[in-house]
Coordinates of C-alpha atoms in Angstrom, one line a residue:
X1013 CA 15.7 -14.2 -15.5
X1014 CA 16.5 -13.6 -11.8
X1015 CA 13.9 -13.0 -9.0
X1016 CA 13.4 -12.8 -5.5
X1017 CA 11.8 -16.0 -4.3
X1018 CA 9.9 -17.2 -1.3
X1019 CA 11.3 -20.1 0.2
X1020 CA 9.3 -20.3 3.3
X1021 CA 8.8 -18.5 6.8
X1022 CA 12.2 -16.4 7.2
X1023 CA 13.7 -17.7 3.7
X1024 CA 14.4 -15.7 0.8
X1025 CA 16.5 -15.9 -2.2
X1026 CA 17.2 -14.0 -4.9
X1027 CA 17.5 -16.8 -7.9
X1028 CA 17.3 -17.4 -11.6
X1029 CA 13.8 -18.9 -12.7
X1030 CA 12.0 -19.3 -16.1
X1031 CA 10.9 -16.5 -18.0
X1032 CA 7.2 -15.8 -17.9
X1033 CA 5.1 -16.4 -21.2
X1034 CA 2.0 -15.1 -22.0
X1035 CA -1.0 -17.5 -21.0
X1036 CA -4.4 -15.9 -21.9
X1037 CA -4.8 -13.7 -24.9
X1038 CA -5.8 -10.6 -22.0
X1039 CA -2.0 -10.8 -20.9
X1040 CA 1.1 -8.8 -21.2
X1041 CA 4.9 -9.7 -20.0
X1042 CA 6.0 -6.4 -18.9
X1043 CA 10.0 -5.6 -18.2
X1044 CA 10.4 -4.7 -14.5
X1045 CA 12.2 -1.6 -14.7
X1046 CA 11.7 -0.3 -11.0
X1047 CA 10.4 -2.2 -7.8
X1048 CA 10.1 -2.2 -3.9
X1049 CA 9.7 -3.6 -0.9
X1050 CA 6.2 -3.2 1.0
X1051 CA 5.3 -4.0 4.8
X1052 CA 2.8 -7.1 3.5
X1053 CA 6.1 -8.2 2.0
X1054 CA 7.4 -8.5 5.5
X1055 CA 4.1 -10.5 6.7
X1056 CA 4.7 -12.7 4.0
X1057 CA 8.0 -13.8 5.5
X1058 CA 7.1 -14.1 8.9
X1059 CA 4.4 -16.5 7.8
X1060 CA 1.5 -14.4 8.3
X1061 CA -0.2 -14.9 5.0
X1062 CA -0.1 -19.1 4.7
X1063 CA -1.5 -18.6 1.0
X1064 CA 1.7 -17.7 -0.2
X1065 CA 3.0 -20.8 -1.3
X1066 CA 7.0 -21.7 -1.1
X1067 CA 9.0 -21.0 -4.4
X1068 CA 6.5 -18.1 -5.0
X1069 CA 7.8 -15.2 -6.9
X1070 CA 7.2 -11.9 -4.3
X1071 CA 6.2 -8.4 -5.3
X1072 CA 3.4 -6.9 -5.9
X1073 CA 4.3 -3.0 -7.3
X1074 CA 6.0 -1.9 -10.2
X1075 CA 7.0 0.1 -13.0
X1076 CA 8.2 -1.2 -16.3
X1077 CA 8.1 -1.8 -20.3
X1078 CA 5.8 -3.7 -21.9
X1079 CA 7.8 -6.7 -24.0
X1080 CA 4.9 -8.6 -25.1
X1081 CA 0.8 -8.7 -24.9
X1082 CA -1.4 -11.2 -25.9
X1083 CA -4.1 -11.4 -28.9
X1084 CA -6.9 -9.6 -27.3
X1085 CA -4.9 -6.5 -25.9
X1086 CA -5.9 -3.7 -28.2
X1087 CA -4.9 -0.3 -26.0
X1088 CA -1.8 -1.8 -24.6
X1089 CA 1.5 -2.2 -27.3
X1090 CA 5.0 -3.2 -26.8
X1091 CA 7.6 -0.5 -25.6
X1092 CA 4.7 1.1 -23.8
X1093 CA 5.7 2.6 -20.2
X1094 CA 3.5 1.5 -17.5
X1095 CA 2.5 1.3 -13.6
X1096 CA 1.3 -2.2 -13.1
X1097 CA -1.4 -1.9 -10.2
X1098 CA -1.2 -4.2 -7.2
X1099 CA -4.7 -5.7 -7.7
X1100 CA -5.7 -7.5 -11.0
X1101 CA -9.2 -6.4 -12.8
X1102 CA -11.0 -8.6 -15.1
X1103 CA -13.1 -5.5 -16.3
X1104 CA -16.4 -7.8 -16.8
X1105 CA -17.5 -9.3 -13.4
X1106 CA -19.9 -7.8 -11.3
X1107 CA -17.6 -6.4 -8.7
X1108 CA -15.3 -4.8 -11.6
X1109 CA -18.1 -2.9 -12.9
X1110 CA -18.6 -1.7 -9.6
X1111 CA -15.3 -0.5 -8.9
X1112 CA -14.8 -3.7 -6.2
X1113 CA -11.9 -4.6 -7.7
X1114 CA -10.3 -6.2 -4.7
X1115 CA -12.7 -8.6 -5.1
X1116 CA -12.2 -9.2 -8.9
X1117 CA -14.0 -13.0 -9.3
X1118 CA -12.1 -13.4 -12.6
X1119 CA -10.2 -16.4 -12.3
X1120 CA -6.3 -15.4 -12.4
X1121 CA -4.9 -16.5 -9.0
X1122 CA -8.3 -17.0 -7.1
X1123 CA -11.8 -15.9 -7.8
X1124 CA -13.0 -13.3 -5.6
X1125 CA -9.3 -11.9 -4.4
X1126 CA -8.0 -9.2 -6.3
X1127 CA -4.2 -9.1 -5.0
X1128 CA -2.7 -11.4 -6.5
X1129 CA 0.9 -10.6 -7.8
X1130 CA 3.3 -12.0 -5.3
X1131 CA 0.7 -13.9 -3.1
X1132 CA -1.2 -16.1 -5.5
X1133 CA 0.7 -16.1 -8.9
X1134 CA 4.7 -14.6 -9.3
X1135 CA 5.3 -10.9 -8.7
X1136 CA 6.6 -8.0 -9.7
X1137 CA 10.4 -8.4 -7.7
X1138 CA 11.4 -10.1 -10.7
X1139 CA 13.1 -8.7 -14.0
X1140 CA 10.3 -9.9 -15.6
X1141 CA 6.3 -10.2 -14.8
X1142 CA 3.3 -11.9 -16.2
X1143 CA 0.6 -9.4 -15.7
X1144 CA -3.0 -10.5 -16.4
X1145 CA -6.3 -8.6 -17.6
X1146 CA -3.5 -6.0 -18.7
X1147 CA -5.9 -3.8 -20.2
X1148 CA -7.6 -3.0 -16.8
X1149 CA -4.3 -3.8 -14.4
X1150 CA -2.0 -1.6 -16.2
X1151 CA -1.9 2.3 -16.2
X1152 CA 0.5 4.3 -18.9
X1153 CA 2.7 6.7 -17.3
X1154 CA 2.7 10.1 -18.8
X1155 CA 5.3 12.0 -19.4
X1156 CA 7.2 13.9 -16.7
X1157 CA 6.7 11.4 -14.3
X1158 CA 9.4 9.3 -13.0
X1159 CA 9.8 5.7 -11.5
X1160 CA 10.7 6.7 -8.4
X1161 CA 6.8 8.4 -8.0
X1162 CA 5.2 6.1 -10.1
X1163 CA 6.1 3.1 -8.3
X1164 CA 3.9 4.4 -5.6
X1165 CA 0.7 4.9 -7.1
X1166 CA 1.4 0.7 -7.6
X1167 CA -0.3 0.4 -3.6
X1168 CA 0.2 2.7 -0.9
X1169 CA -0.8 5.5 -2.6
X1170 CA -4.1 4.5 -3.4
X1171 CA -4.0 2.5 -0.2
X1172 CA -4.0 5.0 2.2
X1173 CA -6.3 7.5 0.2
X1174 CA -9.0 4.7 -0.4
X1175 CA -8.9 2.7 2.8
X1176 CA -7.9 5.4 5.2
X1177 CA -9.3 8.5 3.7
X1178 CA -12.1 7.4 1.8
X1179 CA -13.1 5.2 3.7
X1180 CA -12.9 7.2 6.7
X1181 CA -15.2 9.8 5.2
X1182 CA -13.4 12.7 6.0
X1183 CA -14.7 15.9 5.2
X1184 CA -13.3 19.9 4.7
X1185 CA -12.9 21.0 9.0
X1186 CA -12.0 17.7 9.8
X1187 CA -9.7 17.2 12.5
X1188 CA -8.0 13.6 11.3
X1189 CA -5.4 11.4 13.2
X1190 CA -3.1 8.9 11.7
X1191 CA -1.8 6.1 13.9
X1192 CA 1.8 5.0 11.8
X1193 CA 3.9 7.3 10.2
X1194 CA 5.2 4.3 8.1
X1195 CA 4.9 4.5 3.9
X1196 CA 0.9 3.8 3.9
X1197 CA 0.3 6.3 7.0
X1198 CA 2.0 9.2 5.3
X1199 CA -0.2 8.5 1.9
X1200 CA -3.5 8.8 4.0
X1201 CA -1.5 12.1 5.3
X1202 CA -0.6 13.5 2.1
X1203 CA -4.2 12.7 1.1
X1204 CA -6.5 13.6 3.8
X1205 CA -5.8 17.4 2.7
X1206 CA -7.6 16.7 -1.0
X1207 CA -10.8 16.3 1.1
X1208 CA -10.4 19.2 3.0
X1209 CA -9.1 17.8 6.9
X1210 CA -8.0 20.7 8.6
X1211 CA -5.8 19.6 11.6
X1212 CA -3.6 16.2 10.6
X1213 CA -2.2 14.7 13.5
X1214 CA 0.8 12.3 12.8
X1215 CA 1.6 9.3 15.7
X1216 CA 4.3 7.1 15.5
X1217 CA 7.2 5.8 18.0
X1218 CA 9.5 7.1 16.1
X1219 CA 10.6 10.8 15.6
X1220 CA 12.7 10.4 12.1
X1221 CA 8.7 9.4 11.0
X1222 CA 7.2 11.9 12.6
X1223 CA 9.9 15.0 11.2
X1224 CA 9.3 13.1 8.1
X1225 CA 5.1 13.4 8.8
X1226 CA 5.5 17.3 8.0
X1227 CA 6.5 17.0 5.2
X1228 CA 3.6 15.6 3.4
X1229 CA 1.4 17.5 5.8
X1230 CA 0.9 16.7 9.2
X1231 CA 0.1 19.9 11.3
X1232 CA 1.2 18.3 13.9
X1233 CA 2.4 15.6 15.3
X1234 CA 2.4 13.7 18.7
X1235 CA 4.8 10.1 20.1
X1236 CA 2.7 7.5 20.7
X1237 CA 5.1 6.1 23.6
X1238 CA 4.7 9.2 25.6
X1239 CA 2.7 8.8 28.8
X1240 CA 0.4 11.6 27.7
X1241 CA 0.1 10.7 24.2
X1242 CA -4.1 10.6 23.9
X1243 CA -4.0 13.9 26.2
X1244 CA -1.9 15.7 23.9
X1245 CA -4.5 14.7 20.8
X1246 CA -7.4 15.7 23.1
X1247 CA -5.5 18.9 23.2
X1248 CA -5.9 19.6 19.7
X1249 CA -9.6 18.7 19.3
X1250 CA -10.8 20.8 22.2
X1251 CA -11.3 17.9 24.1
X1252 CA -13.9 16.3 21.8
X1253 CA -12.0 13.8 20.0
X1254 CA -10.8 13.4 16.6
X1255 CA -13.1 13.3 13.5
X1256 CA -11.4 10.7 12.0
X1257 CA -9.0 8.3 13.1
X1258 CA -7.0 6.1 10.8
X1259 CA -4.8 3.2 12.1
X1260 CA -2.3 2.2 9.6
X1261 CA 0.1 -0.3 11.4
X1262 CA -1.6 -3.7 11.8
X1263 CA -1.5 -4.4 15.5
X1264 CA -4.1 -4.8 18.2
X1265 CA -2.4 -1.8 20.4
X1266 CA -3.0 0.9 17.5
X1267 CA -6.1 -0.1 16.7
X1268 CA -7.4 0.6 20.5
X1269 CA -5.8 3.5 20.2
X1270 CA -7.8 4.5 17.3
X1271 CA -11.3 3.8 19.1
X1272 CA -10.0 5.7 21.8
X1273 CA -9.1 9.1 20.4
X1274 CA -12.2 9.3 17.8
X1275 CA -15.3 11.2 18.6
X1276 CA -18.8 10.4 19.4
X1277 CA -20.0 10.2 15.3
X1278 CA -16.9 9.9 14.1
X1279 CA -15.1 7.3 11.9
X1280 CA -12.1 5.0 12.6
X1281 CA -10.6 3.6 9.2
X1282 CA -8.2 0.6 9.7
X1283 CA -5.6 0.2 7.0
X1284 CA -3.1 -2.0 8.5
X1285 CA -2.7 -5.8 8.0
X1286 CA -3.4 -7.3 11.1
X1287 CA -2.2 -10.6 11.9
X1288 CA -3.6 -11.1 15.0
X1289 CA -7.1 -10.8 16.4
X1290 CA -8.1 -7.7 18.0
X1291 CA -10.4 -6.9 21.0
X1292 CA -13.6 -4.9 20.0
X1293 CA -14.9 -3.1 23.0
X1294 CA -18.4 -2.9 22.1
X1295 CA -19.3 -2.4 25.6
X1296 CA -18.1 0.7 25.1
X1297 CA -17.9 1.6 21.5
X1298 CA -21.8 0.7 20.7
X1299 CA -22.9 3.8 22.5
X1300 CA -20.5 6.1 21.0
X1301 CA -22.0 6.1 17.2
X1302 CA -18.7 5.9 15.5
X1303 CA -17.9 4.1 12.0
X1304 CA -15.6 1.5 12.0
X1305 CA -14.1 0.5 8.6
X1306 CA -11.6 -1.7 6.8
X1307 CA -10.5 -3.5 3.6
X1308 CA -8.0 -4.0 0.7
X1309 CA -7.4 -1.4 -1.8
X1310 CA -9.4 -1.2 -5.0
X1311 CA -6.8 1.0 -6.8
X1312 CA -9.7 2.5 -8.6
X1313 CA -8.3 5.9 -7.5
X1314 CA -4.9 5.5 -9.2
X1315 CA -5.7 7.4 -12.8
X1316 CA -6.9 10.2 -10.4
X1317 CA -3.9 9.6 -7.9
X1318 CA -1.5 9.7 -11.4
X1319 CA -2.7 13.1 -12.5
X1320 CA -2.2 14.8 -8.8
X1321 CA 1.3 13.5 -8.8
X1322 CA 2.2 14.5 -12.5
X1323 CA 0.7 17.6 -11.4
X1324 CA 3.0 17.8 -8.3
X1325 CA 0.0 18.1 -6.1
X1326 CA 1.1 14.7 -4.2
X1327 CA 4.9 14.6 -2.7
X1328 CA 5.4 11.1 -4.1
X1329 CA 8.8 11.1 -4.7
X1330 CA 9.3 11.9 -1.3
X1331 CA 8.6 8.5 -0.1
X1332 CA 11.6 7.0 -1.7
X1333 CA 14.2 7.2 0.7
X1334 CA 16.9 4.5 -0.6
X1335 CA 17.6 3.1 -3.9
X1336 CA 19.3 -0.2 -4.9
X1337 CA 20.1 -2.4 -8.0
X1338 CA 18.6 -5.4 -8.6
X1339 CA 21.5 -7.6 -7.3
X1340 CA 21.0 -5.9 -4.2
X1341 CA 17.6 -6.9 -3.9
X1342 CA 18.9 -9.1 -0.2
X1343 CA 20.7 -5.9 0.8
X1344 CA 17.1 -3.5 0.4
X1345 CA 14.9 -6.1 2.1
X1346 CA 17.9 -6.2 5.3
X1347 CA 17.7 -1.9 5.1
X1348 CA 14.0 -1.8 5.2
X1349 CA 13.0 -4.4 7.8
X1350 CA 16.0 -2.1 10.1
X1351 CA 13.4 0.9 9.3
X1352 CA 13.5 2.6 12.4
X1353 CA 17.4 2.2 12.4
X1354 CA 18.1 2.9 8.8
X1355 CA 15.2 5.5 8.7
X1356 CA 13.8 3.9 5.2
X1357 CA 10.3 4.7 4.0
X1358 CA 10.7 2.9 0.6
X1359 CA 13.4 1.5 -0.9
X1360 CA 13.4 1.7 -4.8
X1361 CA 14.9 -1.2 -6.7
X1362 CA 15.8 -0.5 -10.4
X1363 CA 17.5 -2.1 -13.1

């Protein structure tokens, strides 16, 4: 089969390697019929996650056909159509049964990580994937659905409703601000609204993202490069501050930014991946009694997410702004890193 392989900080090919087999009776090799590209994808090949070892197959979101399960998978059969979840679930450990399942301690790539598809065993940008504990990482997709929204409820979806608004506790009233209008900041948008947030600020550099922002709900909308920028989100919480701030790009300049738009009580979620430390002002923030919170996606919301999208109560589709083949695979990963230039949310890779 062919796949797009890591070959080291900067090096990436797309290559023919051996087909996976099924390893443990809890497995299923499912037919990669639609993939894409996500930012943590891009911090892989900058050589911002070390773990990912050279020759690894990337990917970690996905839509396919199942061509094969092992002995023990009872509610899973071949030719079934299916969402395979970025993080792997054992079902049994103590963390699974807790809904923790970024922390899965089953032993498939590493005990106690739970993404593991294109960072500690081969991914999903492949024609073909190995998927472990298939009964738990696996979702069937329902009719009326298509690949280009299913393929989203893989991560960012859940991503940005989990880590962002979840986690960021908002509430019906709440005014909420999202720093990064990239794929994972316009899920916590087109989110916040299912728990009520009243006011949805969108910030980003870029205006395509922000125009784009509306769409899936922002009330407004604000450029973060503008010398005014935190006056003009003052402006639209009466001076207070905003409930609920959630920083979804991964750098130490947004999440500052984030501490110093949210309200005394409030709660700043961090979603992005940050690959550089970050300065906590405590000498500041410890008097303000604000929540600060972080952490990788438990996907635990994605049979929820499914319905609301089936439903057309979630704009998913919306997010997939380019499509490509699979021998184009070099061409999407050249379009989305140029996202500001080629305006790309996600690009959609299907057979």
């Amino acid at each position: 089969m062919k796949a797009l392989v890591y070959g080291g900080p900067g090096k990436k090919t797309w290559q023919d390697v051996p087909d996976p087999e099924i390893v443990h009776a809890t497995d299923a090799i499912v037919r990669v019929d639609t993939t894409t590209i996500c930012g943590t994808d891009l911090h892989i090949l900058k050589g911002d996650v070390p773990a990912v070892q050279v020759g690894r197959i990337l990917g970690h979101e996905g839509v396919g056909t199942i061509t094969a399960v092992g002995s023990s998978v009872s509610s899973l059969a071949v030719g079934d159509r299916v969402i395979i979840s970025c993080i792997k679930s054992c079902g049994h450990c103590v963390n699974c049964k807790s809904e923790l399942y970024s922390h899965c301690l089953g032993d498939e790539g590493q005990s106690g990580i739970g993404w593991v598809f294109g960072h500690l065993i081969d991914g999903t940008q492949a024609e073909f994937v190995r998927v472990p504990y298939a009964e738990n990482s696996l979702h069937k997709m329902p009719a009326g659905v298509s690949d280009d929204q299913a393929v989203m409820l893989s991560d960012i979806l859940p991503t940005g409703f989990e880590i962002g608004v979840q986690y960021g506790r908002v509430k019906p009233g709440d005014v909420v601000a999202v720093i990064g209008a990239g794929p994972v900041g316009l899920a916590a948008i087109a989110t916040a609204g299912l728990y009520g947030a009243a006011t949805i600020i969108a910030l980003d550099l870029d205006p395509n993202r922000l125009e784009q922002a509306k769409g899936f709900g922002a009330t407004d909308t604000v450029l973060s490069n503008a010398a005014d920028w935190k006056e003009q989100v003052f402006a639209l919480t009466d001076g207070a501050g905003v409930d609920v701030a959630i920083e979804a790009v991964g750098i130490p300049q947004t999440f500052t930014m984030a501490t110093d738009i949210v309200r005394p009580g409030g709660n700043v979620a961090n979603v992005g991946v940050h690959g550089k430390s970050v300065e906590l002002h405590l000498e500041n923030l410890w008097i303000q009694n604000i929540n600060i919170s972080m952490g990788l996606v438990n996907a635990n919301t994605t049979p929820m997410l499914l319905k609301l999208v089936a439903q057309k109560k979630i704009p998913a589709e919306k997010l997939a702004t380019h499509h490509f083949s699979f021998d184009q695979f070099l061409e999407a990963y050249d379009t989305f890193s140029r996202a500001a230039e080629t305006k790309a949310l996600k690009v959609v890779i299907s057979r």
